[in-house]
GROMACS .gro file of C-alpha atoms in nm:
model
  249
    1MET     CA    1  -4.362  -3.933   1.863
    2LEU     CA    2  -4.038  -3.991   2.052
    3PHE     CA    3  -4.190  -3.839   2.365
    4ARG     CA    4  -4.490  -4.076   2.350
    5ARG     CA    5  -4.256  -4.372   2.302
    6VAL     CA    6  -4.043  -4.272   2.600
    7LYS     CA    7  -4.357  -4.224   2.812
    8LYS     CA    8  -4.481  -4.571   2.717
    9HIS     CA    9  -4.146  -4.727   2.806
   10VAL     CA   10  -4.151  -4.551   3.144
   11ASN     CA   11  -4.504  -4.666   3.214
   12ASP     CA   12  -4.402  -5.019   3.120
   13HIS     CA   13  -4.091  -4.992   3.339
   14ASP     CA   14  -3.883  -5.087   3.036
   15TRP     CA   15  -3.574  -4.905   3.158
   16PHE     CA   16  -3.346  -5.050   2.892
   17ALA     CA   17  -3.567  -4.904   2.621
   18VAL     CA   18  -3.570  -4.572   2.806
   19TRP     CA   19  -3.191  -4.577   2.812
   20VAL     CA   20  -3.179  -4.655   2.441
   21ASP     CA   21  -3.416  -4.366   2.369
   22PHE     CA   22  -3.195  -4.137   2.579
   23VAL     CA   23  -2.884  -4.241   2.388
   24ILE     CA   24  -3.063  -4.180   2.058
   25VAL     CA   25  -3.158  -3.829   2.172
   26VAL     CA   26  -2.804  -3.749   2.288
   27ILE     CA   27  -2.652  -3.878   1.966
   28GLY     CA   28  -2.905  -3.683   1.761
   29VAL     CA   29  -2.827  -3.361   1.947
   30PHE     CA   30  -2.453  -3.422   1.912
   31ILE     CA   31  -2.478  -3.486   1.540
   32GLY     CA   32  -2.697  -3.178   1.499
   33LEU     CA   33  -2.444  -2.961   1.680
   34GLN     CA   34  -2.158  -3.106   1.479
   35VAL     CA   35  -2.338  -3.038   1.152
   36ALA     CA   36  -2.415  -2.681   1.264
   37ASN     CA   37  -2.052  -2.625   1.367
   38TRP     CA   38  -1.927  -2.774   1.040
   39ASN     CA   39  -2.160  -2.553   0.840
   40GLU     CA   40  -2.053  -2.245   1.036
   41ALA     CA   41  -1.685  -2.329   0.988
   42ARG     CA   42  -1.743  -2.383   0.616
   43GLN     CA   43  -1.914  -2.045   0.585
   44GLU     CA   44  -1.628  -1.882   0.779
   45ARG     CA   45  -1.373  -2.040   0.544
   46GLN     CA   46  -1.568  -1.919   0.243
   47ARG     CA   47  -1.584  -1.570   0.392
   48ALA     CA   48  -1.210  -1.569   0.461
   49SER     CA   49  -1.136  -1.699   0.109
   50TYR     CA   50  -1.353  -1.424  -0.040
   51TYR     CA   51  -1.167  -1.150   0.146
   52VAL     CA   52  -0.823  -1.301   0.088
   53ASP     CA   53  -0.896  -1.309  -0.286
   54ARG     CA   54  -0.998  -0.942  -0.276
   55LEU     CA   55  -0.688  -0.851  -0.076
   56ASP     CA   56  -0.473  -1.036  -0.327
   57ARG     CA   57  -0.617  -0.844  -0.622
   58GLU     CA   58  -0.598  -0.510  -0.441
   59PHE     CA   59  -0.239  -0.558  -0.332
   60ASP     CA   60  -0.140  -0.651  -0.687
   61VAL     CA   61  -0.247  -0.299  -0.787
   62ILE     CA   62  -0.089  -0.140  -0.479
   63ARG     CA   63   0.242  -0.318  -0.533
   64GLU     CA   64   0.260  -0.214  -0.899
   65ARG     CA   65   0.183   0.146  -0.806
   66LEU     CA   66   0.444   0.149  -0.529
   67GLN     CA   67   0.705  -0.011  -0.756
   68GLY     CA   68   0.634   0.264  -1.005
   69GLY     CA   69   0.682   0.519  -0.728
   70VAL     CA   70   1.016   0.367  -0.629
   71ASP     CA   71   1.128   0.383  -0.992
   72VAL     CA   72   1.012   0.743  -1.037
   73PHE     CA   73   1.166   0.872  -0.715
   74GLY     CA   74   1.484   0.674  -0.775
   75ASN     CA   75   1.519   0.828  -1.120
   76ALA     CA   76   1.454   1.178  -0.981
   77VAL     CA   77   1.729   1.130  -0.721
   78ALA     CA   78   1.968   1.009  -0.991
   79GLN     CA   79   1.891   1.313  -1.212
   80ILE     CA   80   1.943   1.556  -0.923
   81ASP     CA   81   2.271   1.387  -0.838
   82TRP     CA   82   2.384   1.420  -1.200
   83LEU     CA   83   2.290   1.789  -1.212
   84GLN     CA   84   2.469   1.859  -0.884
   85GLN     CA   85   2.781   1.686  -1.015
   86LEU     CA   86   2.763   1.887  -1.337
   87ARG     CA   87   2.758   2.210  -1.135
   88ARG     CA   88   3.052   2.093  -0.922
   89ASP     CA   89   3.252   1.999  -1.231
   90TYR     CA   90   3.174   2.333  -1.394
   91ALA     CA   91   3.269   2.523  -1.079
   92ALA     CA   92   3.604   2.341  -1.073
   93ASN     CA   93   3.668   2.401  -1.442
   94SER     CA   94   3.447   2.627  -1.649
   95ASN     CA   95   3.618   2.506  -1.967
   96ILE     CA   96   3.485   2.150  -1.946
   97ASP     CA   97   3.280   2.013  -2.231
   98LEU     CA   98   2.919   2.073  -2.136
   99PRO     CA   99   2.649   1.820  -2.223
  100ASP     CA  100   2.395   1.905  -2.486
  101ARG     CA  101   2.133   2.150  -2.363
  102THR     CA  102   1.856   1.899  -2.430
  103VAL     CA  103   2.024   1.653  -2.191
  104VAL     CA  104   2.029   1.914  -1.914
  105PHE     CA  105   1.667   1.999  -1.989
  106GLU     CA  106   1.561   1.632  -1.969
  107ALA     CA  107   1.734   1.595  -1.633
  108LEU     CA  108   1.577   1.916  -1.497
  109SER     CA  109   1.232   1.810  -1.616
  110GLN     CA  110   1.252   1.486  -1.414
  111VAL     CA  111   1.388   1.606  -1.079
  112GLY     CA  112   1.039   1.691  -0.951
  113SER     CA  113   0.867   1.369  -1.060
  114GLY     CA  114   0.687   1.169  -0.793
  115ARG     CA  115   0.391   0.963  -0.677
  116ILE     CA  116   0.145   0.996  -0.390
  117PRO     CA  117   0.186   0.722  -0.123
  118ALA     CA  118  -0.063   0.437  -0.126
  119THR     CA  119  -0.363   0.453   0.106
  120SER     CA  120  -0.489   0.174   0.331
  121PRO     CA  121  -0.665  -0.093   0.120
  122ALA     CA  122  -1.043  -0.060   0.095
  123THR     CA  123  -1.081  -0.433   0.158
  124PHE     CA  124  -0.893  -0.407   0.487
  125GLN     CA  125  -1.112  -0.116   0.598
  126GLU     CA  126  -1.424  -0.317   0.514
  127MET     CA  127  -1.294  -0.620   0.705
  128LEU     CA  128  -1.208  -0.402   1.001
  129ALA     CA  129  -1.555  -0.249   1.010
  130SER     CA  130  -1.739  -0.581   0.971
  131GLY     CA  131  -1.521  -0.791   1.202
  132ALA     CA  132  -1.416  -1.010   0.911
  133LEU     CA  133  -1.048  -0.983   1.008
  134GLU     CA  134  -1.110  -1.254   1.267
  135SER     CA  135  -1.196  -1.494   0.986
  136LEU     CA  136  -0.833  -1.490   0.870
  137SER     CA  137  -0.654  -1.797   0.996
  138SER     CA  138  -0.311  -1.630   0.980
  139ASP     CA  139  -0.228  -1.406   1.275
  140GLU     CA  140   0.084  -1.296   1.084
  141LEU     CA  141  -0.124  -1.178   0.787
  142ARG     CA  142  -0.361  -0.996   1.018
  143GLN     CA  143  -0.072  -0.817   1.188
  144ALA     CA  144   0.089  -0.730   0.853
  145LEU     CA  145  -0.236  -0.570   0.736
  146TYR     CA  146  -0.254  -0.360   1.053
  147GLU     CA  147   0.109  -0.255   1.000
  148PHE     CA  148   0.046  -0.151   0.640
  149ASP     CA  149  -0.264   0.044   0.744
  150GLU     CA  150  -0.072   0.229   1.016
  151PHE     CA  151   0.223   0.308   0.790
  152ALA     CA  152  -0.009   0.430   0.513
  153GLY     CA  153  -0.131   0.701   0.751
  154VAL     CA  154   0.226   0.791   0.847
  155ALA     CA  155   0.332   0.804   0.481
  156ARG     CA  156   0.042   1.030   0.385
  157ALA     CA  157   0.116   1.269   0.670
  158ALA     CA  158   0.486   1.276   0.585
  159TRP     CA  159   0.407   1.328   0.216
  160ALA     CA  160   0.191   1.630   0.301
  161SER     CA  161   0.488   1.782   0.485
  162ILE     CA  162   0.752   1.689   0.226
  163ARG     CA  163   0.523   1.808  -0.052
  164GLN     CA  164   0.566   2.171   0.054
  165GLN     CA  165   0.944   2.141   0.050
  166HIS     CA  166   0.918   1.979  -0.294
  167TYR     CA  167   0.687   2.255  -0.415
  168ASP     CA  168   0.908   2.538  -0.291
  169ALA     CA  169   1.218   2.392  -0.455
  170SER     CA  170   1.028   2.327  -0.780
  171VAL     CA  171   0.898   2.683  -0.807
  172ALA     CA  172   1.240   2.828  -0.725
  173LEU     CA  173   1.409   2.618  -0.995
  174VAL     CA  174   1.149   2.713  -1.255
  175ILE     CA  175   1.179   3.085  -1.180
  176ILE     CA  176   1.560   3.086  -1.182
  177VAL     CA  177   1.625   2.847  -1.470
  178ASP     CA  178   1.328   2.943  -1.685
  179SER     CA  179   1.367   3.311  -1.593
  180ARG     CA  180   0.991   3.362  -1.544
  181PRO     CA  181   0.721   3.245  -1.301
  182PRO     CA  182   0.538   2.925  -1.401
  183LYS     CA  183   0.194   2.983  -1.548
  184ASP     CA  184   0.013   2.760  -1.299
  185LEU     CA  185   0.180   2.726  -0.960
  186ALA     CA  186  -0.109   2.519  -0.822
  187GLY     CA  187  -0.081   2.273  -1.108
  188LEU     CA  188   0.290   2.238  -1.040
  189LEU     CA  189   0.211   2.059  -0.715
  190ASP     CA  190   0.073   1.754  -0.893
  191SER     CA  191   0.271   1.769  -1.216
  192THR     CA  192   0.527   1.510  -1.313
  193ASP     CA  193   0.780   1.772  -1.423
  194LEU     CA  194   0.883   2.128  -1.343
  195GLY     CA  195   0.682   2.286  -1.621
  196LEU     CA  196   0.996   2.400  -1.803
  197GLU     CA  197   1.001   2.489  -2.170
  198MET     CA  198   1.328   2.392  -2.330
  199VAL     CA  199   1.348   2.704  -2.544
  200ASN     CA  200   1.361   2.914  -2.228
  201VAL     CA  201   1.594   2.704  -2.013
  202ASP     CA  202   1.892   2.922  -1.926
  203ILE     CA  203   2.189   2.686  -1.886
  204GLU     CA  204   2.422   2.969  -1.791
  205THR     CA  205   2.194   3.063  -1.504
  206PHE     CA  206   2.168   2.702  -1.396
  207LEU     CA  207   2.545   2.659  -1.386
  208ASN     CA  208   2.633   2.990  -1.225
  209ASP     CA  209   2.352   3.096  -0.992
  210PRO     CA  210   2.455   3.002  -0.635
  211ALA     CA  211   2.090   2.967  -0.528
  212ILE     CA  212   2.045   2.671  -0.763
  213GLY     CA  213   2.266   2.455  -0.544
  214GLY     CA  214   2.047   2.514  -0.238
  215HIS     CA  215   1.727   2.442  -0.429
  216LEU     CA  216   1.872   2.122  -0.573
  217ASN     CA  217   1.977   2.014  -0.225
  218ASN     CA  218   1.624   2.077  -0.096
  219MET     CA  219   1.477   1.886  -0.387
  220MET     CA  220   1.721   1.600  -0.325
  221GLN     CA  221   1.623   1.579   0.040
  222ALA     CA  222   1.253   1.578  -0.047
  223GLN     CA  223   1.291   1.312  -0.314
  224VAL     CA  224   1.513   1.088  -0.100
  225ASN     CA  225   1.256   1.105   0.179
  226GLN     CA  226   0.978   1.020  -0.065
  227TYR     CA  227   1.184   0.735  -0.208
  228THR     CA  228   1.236   0.596   0.143
  229LEU     CA  229   0.865   0.617   0.230
  230VAL     CA  230   0.747   0.450  -0.088
  231GLY     CA  231   1.020   0.187  -0.063
  232ARG     CA  232   0.908   0.094   0.288
  233GLN     CA  233   0.547   0.073   0.175
  234LEU     CA  234   0.652  -0.155  -0.110
  235GLN     CA  235   0.830  -0.388   0.134
  236LEU     CA  236   0.518  -0.409   0.350
  237ALA     CA  237   0.298  -0.475   0.047
  238GLU     CA  238   0.530  -0.749  -0.082
  239ARG     CA  239   0.530  -0.917   0.260
  240ILE     CA  240   0.150  -0.916   0.266
  241GLU     CA  241   0.139  -1.068  -0.081
  242SER     CA  242   0.375  -1.347   0.024
  243LEU     CA  243   0.160  -1.415   0.332
  244ILE     CA  244  -0.153  -1.422   0.115
  245GLN     CA  245   0.009  -1.678  -0.115
  246ALA     CA  246   0.101  -1.891   0.188
  247ALA     CA  247  -0.247  -1.864   0.343
  248PRO     CA  248  -0.457  -2.185   0.331
  249GLN     CA  249  -0.729  -2.169   0.067
   0.00000   0.00000   0.00000
């Protein structure tokens, strides 16, 4: 209809009307493009909001898990330090008042406790694969997610290496202190304690066997390294959470 009207105006040499028709067409195209752009931007904002909400929920879980890891590793380090000091005190004076055997057992049962480092968030991996990361308006949040993803790989690789040192020290302590091999060495890798049975813990062996000191030192080194890794991951996760809270909704 518009084309017929323009043709009529041209045939009639009504150039003003032709100009008006042209302006109407230009304005219509402009408005159409603006509406399309607005709709696309709205969909992009909705997409970003959807992923940010998922990231927020996932990092709540990750942060809680990492905080638990920091607590567990921190406690293990404290218990090892206490046991090492007890051996030093006993070596300096064998007549000191020794703590109750159950206290020593509780400390020994916690020196091997730990948590596996957090993996890269599933939401981030999905965003990376689909290109949805570009929908995030915060470059800082995007960079923080990349940093967490990269460090998660580093932490997992380091954990796999430290895990062997942790395992070797755990088995050695069980055999020396408990005076017999653990029933399930494979299960010891993922256990939250050394598998000791209090009735069999030999305190005299613990205090006097020179090899115990070396195994405790190895365990301390492994647990301190784990504590450092998990602590760094927690810092990265907390930063991401603060950036998510600051992100426009």
